[in-house]
């Protein structure tokens, strides 16, 4: 359990804990109105409740560190590094459950940051929101949860034809060309962030004491900034692009074709 894990850290770590990194996520592919409530709940459990649960139990570890122990220095005792997603900053058609969970995760930690008193609590928060990254294949939620032989629900996977390495995916970082891998999906190429580069930028943002870091290939990063500062124009673009993305989801094509290449 989370409680026993935190206790184990307290007993095994000789020095104080200065940073807790929260990196967990499971994506989802299905139109919003076709997604079951079971998938909605499961996506929230993994992407929101899990990191929040760990943070609540790990808070005491960070508060126990001496002032200046945080990677960001200053008066901070410690800092949370939260790996969110670019889908936690903008609507993401065909990923409503995942998008909602990541928005909730970002909002919860931004609220936590606002509640922390520098001298009393001394805990900082850096939220990193990367766009689509490369890496090993992973399972994703579909429209429903499948039942196993005993009738217990288990997490569904995306259709075999669907890209399972898609991840929806203030410091604003546009990935340089040499830090973006090229991935082929159904014969079409798209750029994805180098996971090692993403990890290094997240560490750098934490050490700099940044509140937020957005990491994405230029087209996606540009849209994220447009949605933040000129939402009316961004929503017009979404009305045009959203239905096409849902159609791509139903056909098993890449959700990022035309956005990252």
CSV table of C-alpha atoms in Angstrom, one decimal:
chain,number,residue,atom,x,y,z
A,1,UNK,CA,0.0,0.0,0.0
A,2,UNK,CA,1.0,3.6,-0.3
A,3,UNK,CA,1.2,4.0,3.5
A,4,UNK,CA,3.5,1.1,3.9
A,5,UNK,CA,5.7,2.3,1.0
A,6,UNK,CA,6.1,5.7,2.6
A,7,UNK,CA,7.0,4.1,5.9
A,8,UNK,CA,9.6,2.0,4.1
A,9,UNK,CA,11.1,5.1,2.6
A,10,UNK,CA,11.3,6.8,6.0
A,11,UNK,CA,13.2,3.8,7.5
A,12,UNK,CA,15.4,3.1,4.5
A,13,UNK,CA,16.5,6.6,3.4
A,14,UNK,CA,19.2,7.8,5.7
A,15,UNK,CA,19.0,11.4,4.4
A,16,UNK,CA,15.9,13.6,4.0
A,17,UNK,CA,13.7,13.4,1.0
A,18,UNK,CA,13.9,16.6,-1.0
A,19,UNK,CA,11.8,15.7,-4.1
A,20,UNK,CA,8.9,13.3,-4.8
A,21,UNK,CA,8.3,12.6,-8.5
A,22,UNK,CA,4.8,11.5,-9.5
A,23,UNK,CA,4.8,9.9,-12.9
A,24,UNK,CA,1.9,7.6,-13.7
A,25,UNK,CA,-0.6,7.6,-16.5
A,26,UNK,CA,-2.8,5.5,-18.7
A,27,UNK,CA,-4.2,7.0,-21.9
A,28,UNK,CA,-7.6,6.4,-23.4
A,29,UNK,CA,-9.0,6.2,-27.0
A,30,UNK,CA,-12.7,6.5,-27.6
A,31,UNK,CA,-15.4,9.1,-28.4
A,32,UNK,CA,-16.7,10.6,-25.2
A,33,UNK,CA,-20.4,9.5,-25.7
A,34,UNK,CA,-19.3,5.9,-26.4
A,35,UNK,CA,-17.1,5.6,-23.3
A,36,UNK,CA,-18.6,3.7,-20.4
A,37,UNK,CA,-18.7,5.2,-16.9
A,38,UNK,CA,-16.5,2.3,-15.8
A,39,UNK,CA,-13.7,3.6,-18.0
A,40,UNK,CA,-14.3,7.2,-16.8
A,41,UNK,CA,-13.9,6.0,-13.2
A,42,UNK,CA,-10.9,3.8,-14.0
A,43,UNK,CA,-9.1,6.6,-15.9
A,44,UNK,CA,-9.6,8.9,-12.9
A,45,UNK,CA,-8.4,6.3,-10.5
A,46,UNK,CA,-5.1,5.8,-12.3
A,47,UNK,CA,-4.4,9.3,-13.6
A,48,UNK,CA,-5.8,11.4,-10.7
A,49,UNK,CA,-6.5,9.5,-7.5
A,50,UNK,CA,-3.2,7.5,-7.6
A,51,UNK,CA,-0.8,10.5,-7.7
A,52,UNK,CA,-2.9,12.5,-5.2
A,53,UNK,CA,-3.0,9.6,-2.8
A,54,UNK,CA,0.8,9.3,-2.9
A,55,UNK,CA,1.3,13.1,-2.5
A,56,UNK,CA,-0.9,13.2,0.6
A,57,UNK,CA,1.1,10.5,2.3
A,58,UNK,CA,4.5,11.7,1.1
A,59,UNK,CA,3.9,15.3,2.2
A,60,UNK,CA,5.3,14.6,5.6
A,61,UNK,CA,8.6,13.4,4.0
A,62,UNK,CA,9.0,16.7,2.3
A,63,UNK,CA,8.0,18.8,5.3
A,64,UNK,CA,10.6,17.0,7.4
A,65,UNK,CA,13.4,18.1,5.2
A,66,UNK,CA,15.4,21.2,6.3
A,67,UNK,CA,14.9,24.6,4.7
A,68,UNK,CA,16.9,24.8,1.5
A,69,UNK,CA,16.7,21.1,0.9
A,70,UNK,CA,14.5,21.4,-2.1
A,71,UNK,CA,16.0,21.0,-5.6
A,72,UNK,CA,14.8,24.6,-6.2
A,73,UNK,CA,16.7,25.9,-3.2
A,74,UNK,CA,15.6,29.0,-1.4
A,75,UNK,CA,13.5,28.5,1.7
A,76,UNK,CA,11.8,25.4,0.4
A,77,UNK,CA,12.0,22.1,2.3
A,78,UNK,CA,11.0,19.9,-0.7
A,79,UNK,CA,9.2,19.9,-4.0
A,80,UNK,CA,6.7,17.7,-5.9
A,81,UNK,CA,7.5,17.0,-9.5
A,82,UNK,CA,4.2,16.1,-11.2
A,83,UNK,CA,4.2,14.6,-14.7
A,84,UNK,CA,0.9,15.6,-16.2
A,85,UNK,CA,0.2,15.8,-19.9
A,86,UNK,CA,-0.4,18.4,-22.6
A,87,UNK,CA,-3.9,16.9,-22.6
A,88,UNK,CA,-4.2,18.4,-19.1
A,89,UNK,CA,-4.1,21.9,-20.6
A,90,UNK,CA,-6.3,21.7,-23.7
A,91,UNK,CA,-9.3,19.6,-24.8
A,92,UNK,CA,-8.3,16.4,-26.5
A,93,UNK,CA,-11.0,14.9,-28.8
A,94,UNK,CA,-11.3,11.1,-28.6
A,95,UNK,CA,-9.6,11.1,-25.1
A,96,UNK,CA,-12.2,12.7,-22.9
A,97,UNK,CA,-11.7,10.4,-19.9
A,98,UNK,CA,-7.9,10.8,-20.0
A,99,UNK,CA,-8.2,14.5,-20.7
A,100,UNK,CA,-10.5,15.0,-17.7
A,101,UNK,CA,-8.3,13.1,-15.3
A,102,UNK,CA,-5.2,15.1,-16.3
A,103,UNK,CA,-7.0,18.4,-16.1
A,104,UNK,CA,-8.1,17.3,-12.5
A,105,UNK,CA,-4.5,16.3,-11.7
A,106,UNK,CA,-3.1,19.7,-12.8
A,107,UNK,CA,-5.8,21.6,-11.0
A,108,UNK,CA,-5.3,19.7,-7.7
A,109,UNK,CA,-1.6,20.3,-7.6
A,110,UNK,CA,-1.9,24.0,-8.7
A,111,UNK,CA,-4.4,24.5,-5.8
A,112,UNK,CA,-2.0,22.7,-3.5
A,113,UNK,CA,0.8,25.1,-4.5
A,114,UNK,CA,-1.5,28.0,-3.8
A,115,UNK,CA,-2.2,26.7,-0.3
A,116,UNK,CA,1.4,26.2,0.7
A,117,UNK,CA,2.8,28.9,3.0
A,118,UNK,CA,6.5,29.4,2.2
A,119,UNK,CA,7.7,29.6,5.8
A,120,UNK,CA,5.3,27.2,7.4
A,121,UNK,CA,5.0,24.4,4.7
A,122,UNK,CA,8.0,25.0,2.5
A,123,UNK,CA,6.7,22.6,-0.2
A,124,UNK,CA,6.8,23.6,-3.9
A,125,UNK,CA,5.1,22.1,-6.9
A,126,UNK,CA,6.3,21.8,-10.5
A,127,UNK,CA,3.8,20.4,-13.0
A,128,UNK,CA,5.3,19.2,-16.3
A,129,UNK,CA,2.9,18.7,-19.3
A,130,UNK,CA,4.7,16.8,-22.1
A,131,UNK,CA,3.1,16.2,-25.5
A,132,UNK,CA,3.3,12.9,-27.4
A,133,UNK,CA,6.5,11.0,-26.5
A,134,UNK,CA,8.2,7.9,-27.8
A,135,UNK,CA,9.0,4.8,-25.7
A,136,UNK,CA,7.9,1.3,-25.1
A,137,UNK,CA,4.3,0.3,-26.2
A,138,UNK,CA,1.7,0.6,-23.4
A,139,UNK,CA,-1.9,-0.4,-22.9
A,140,UNK,CA,-4.6,2.2,-23.1
A,141,UNK,CA,-8.3,2.3,-22.1
A,142,UNK,CA,-10.8,1.8,-24.8
A,143,UNK,CA,-14.6,2.5,-24.7
A,144,UNK,CA,-15.4,-0.3,-22.2
A,145,UNK,CA,-13.8,-2.5,-19.6
A,146,UNK,CA,-13.7,-6.1,-20.5
A,147,UNK,CA,-14.7,-8.8,-18.0
A,148,UNK,CA,-12.4,-11.7,-17.3
A,149,UNK,CA,-13.5,-15.3,-16.9
A,150,UNK,CA,-14.5,-14.8,-13.3
A,151,UNK,CA,-16.6,-11.7,-14.1
A,152,UNK,CA,-14.1,-9.3,-12.6
A,153,UNK,CA,-13.5,-6.2,-14.6
A,154,UNK,CA,-10.1,-5.6,-16.1
A,155,UNK,CA,-8.7,-2.7,-18.1
A,156,UNK,CA,-9.3,-2.9,-21.8
A,157,UNK,CA,-6.7,-2.3,-24.4
A,158,UNK,CA,-7.0,-0.3,-27.6
A,159,UNK,CA,-7.7,-2.1,-30.8
A,160,UNK,CA,-4.7,-3.8,-32.4
A,161,UNK,CA,-4.7,-1.3,-35.3
A,162,UNK,CA,-4.5,1.6,-32.9
A,163,UNK,CA,-1.2,3.2,-32.0
A,164,UNK,CA,-0.6,2.2,-28.3
A,165,UNK,CA,2.4,4.5,-27.9
A,166,UNK,CA,0.3,7.7,-28.4
A,167,UNK,CA,0.4,9.9,-25.4
A,168,UNK,CA,-1.7,13.2,-25.6
A,169,UNK,CA,1.2,14.6,-24.7
A,170,UNK,CA,5.4,28.8,-16.9
A,171,UNK,CA,8.3,27.3,-18.8
A,172,UNK,CA,7.5,26.7,-22.5
A,173,UNK,CA,9.9,24.3,-24.2
A,174,UNK,CA,9.7,23.5,-27.9
A,175,UNK,CA,11.5,20.3,-28.8
A,176,UNK,CA,14.5,20.7,-31.1
A,177,UNK,CA,14.5,18.4,-34.2
A,178,UNK,CA,17.3,16.3,-32.7
A,179,UNK,CA,15.2,15.6,-29.6
A,180,UNK,CA,12.2,14.3,-31.6
A,181,UNK,CA,12.0,10.8,-32.8
A,182,UNK,CA,10.1,9.9,-36.0
A,183,UNK,CA,7.5,7.2,-35.7
A,184,UNK,CA,5.6,5.5,-38.5
A,185,UNK,CA,1.9,4.9,-38.0
A,186,UNK,CA,0.0,3.2,-40.9
A,187,UNK,CA,2.7,4.3,-43.2
A,188,UNK,CA,2.6,8.0,-42.1
A,189,UNK,CA,5.3,9.6,-40.1
A,190,UNK,CA,5.0,11.8,-37.0
A,191,UNK,CA,7.4,13.3,-34.6
A,192,UNK,CA,7.5,12.3,-30.9
A,193,UNK,CA,9.5,13.6,-28.0
A,194,UNK,CA,12.6,11.8,-26.9
A,195,UNK,CA,11.7,10.4,-23.4
A,196,UNK,CA,15.2,11.0,-22.0
A,197,UNK,CA,15.0,14.7,-23.2
A,198,UNK,CA,11.6,15.0,-21.6
A,199,UNK,CA,13.0,13.6,-18.3
A,200,UNK,CA,15.9,16.0,-18.3
A,201,UNK,CA,13.7,19.1,-19.0
A,202,UNK,CA,11.4,18.1,-16.2
A,203,UNK,CA,14.4,17.8,-13.8
A,204,UNK,CA,15.7,21.2,-15.0
A,205,UNK,CA,12.3,22.8,-14.5
A,206,UNK,CA,12.1,21.4,-10.9
A,207,UNK,CA,15.6,22.6,-10.1
A,208,UNK,CA,14.7,26.1,-11.5
A,209,UNK,CA,11.6,26.2,-9.3
A,210,UNK,CA,9.3,26.6,-12.2
A,211,UNK,CA,5.6,26.3,-11.6
A,212,UNK,CA,4.8,24.7,-14.9
A,213,UNK,CA,6.6,23.4,-18.0
A,214,UNK,CA,5.0,22.7,-21.4
A,215,UNK,CA,6.9,20.4,-23.7
A,216,UNK,CA,5.7,19.5,-27.2
A,217,UNK,CA,6.6,19.6,-30.9
A,218,UNK,CA,6.0,23.1,-32.3
A,219,UNK,CA,2.5,22.6,-33.8
A,220,UNK,CA,1.0,21.1,-30.6
A,221,UNK,CA,2.8,23.6,-28.4
A,222,UNK,CA,1.5,26.5,-30.5
A,223,UNK,CA,-2.0,25.2,-30.2
A,224,UNK,CA,-1.6,24.9,-26.4
A,225,UNK,CA,-0.5,28.5,-26.1
A,226,UNK,CA,-3.3,29.6,-28.5
A,227,UNK,CA,-5.9,27.9,-26.3
A,228,UNK,CA,-4.5,29.5,-23.2
A,229,UNK,CA,-4.2,33.1,-24.5
A,230,UNK,CA,-6.8,33.2,-27.4
A,231,UNK,CA,-9.3,30.5,-26.4
A,232,UNK,CA,-12.0,31.8,-28.9
A,233,UNK,CA,-9.8,31.1,-31.9
A,234,UNK,CA,-8.5,27.8,-30.5
A,235,UNK,CA,-12.1,26.6,-30.0
A,236,UNK,CA,-12.9,27.4,-33.6
A,237,UNK,CA,-10.0,25.2,-34.7
A,238,UNK,CA,-11.2,22.4,-32.4
A,239,UNK,CA,-14.6,22.5,-33.9
A,240,UNK,CA,-13.0,21.7,-37.3
A,241,UNK,CA,-10.3,19.3,-36.1
A,242,UNK,CA,-12.3,17.4,-33.4
A,243,UNK,CA,-14.6,15.4,-35.6
A,244,UNK,CA,-11.7,14.4,-37.8
A,245,UNK,CA,-9.8,13.1,-34.8
A,246,UNK,CA,-12.8,11.1,-33.6
A,247,UNK,CA,-13.0,9.5,-37.1
A,248,UNK,CA,-9.3,8.7,-36.9
A,249,UNK,CA,-9.9,7.1,-33.5
A,250,UNK,CA,-12.7,4.9,-34.9
A,251,UNK,CA,-10.5,3.8,-37.9
A,252,UNK,CA,-7.5,3.0,-35.7
A,253,UNK,CA,-5.3,5.7,-37.3
A,254,UNK,CA,-2.9,8.0,-35.5
A,255,UNK,CA,-4.5,10.8,-33.5
A,256,UNK,CA,-1.6,13.0,-34.1
A,257,UNK,CA,-1.1,12.8,-37.9
A,258,UNK,CA,-0.9,16.3,-39.3
A,259,UNK,CA,-0.2,17.8,-35.9
A,260,UNK,CA,3.3,16.7,-35.1
A,261,UNK,CA,5.0,16.3,-38.5
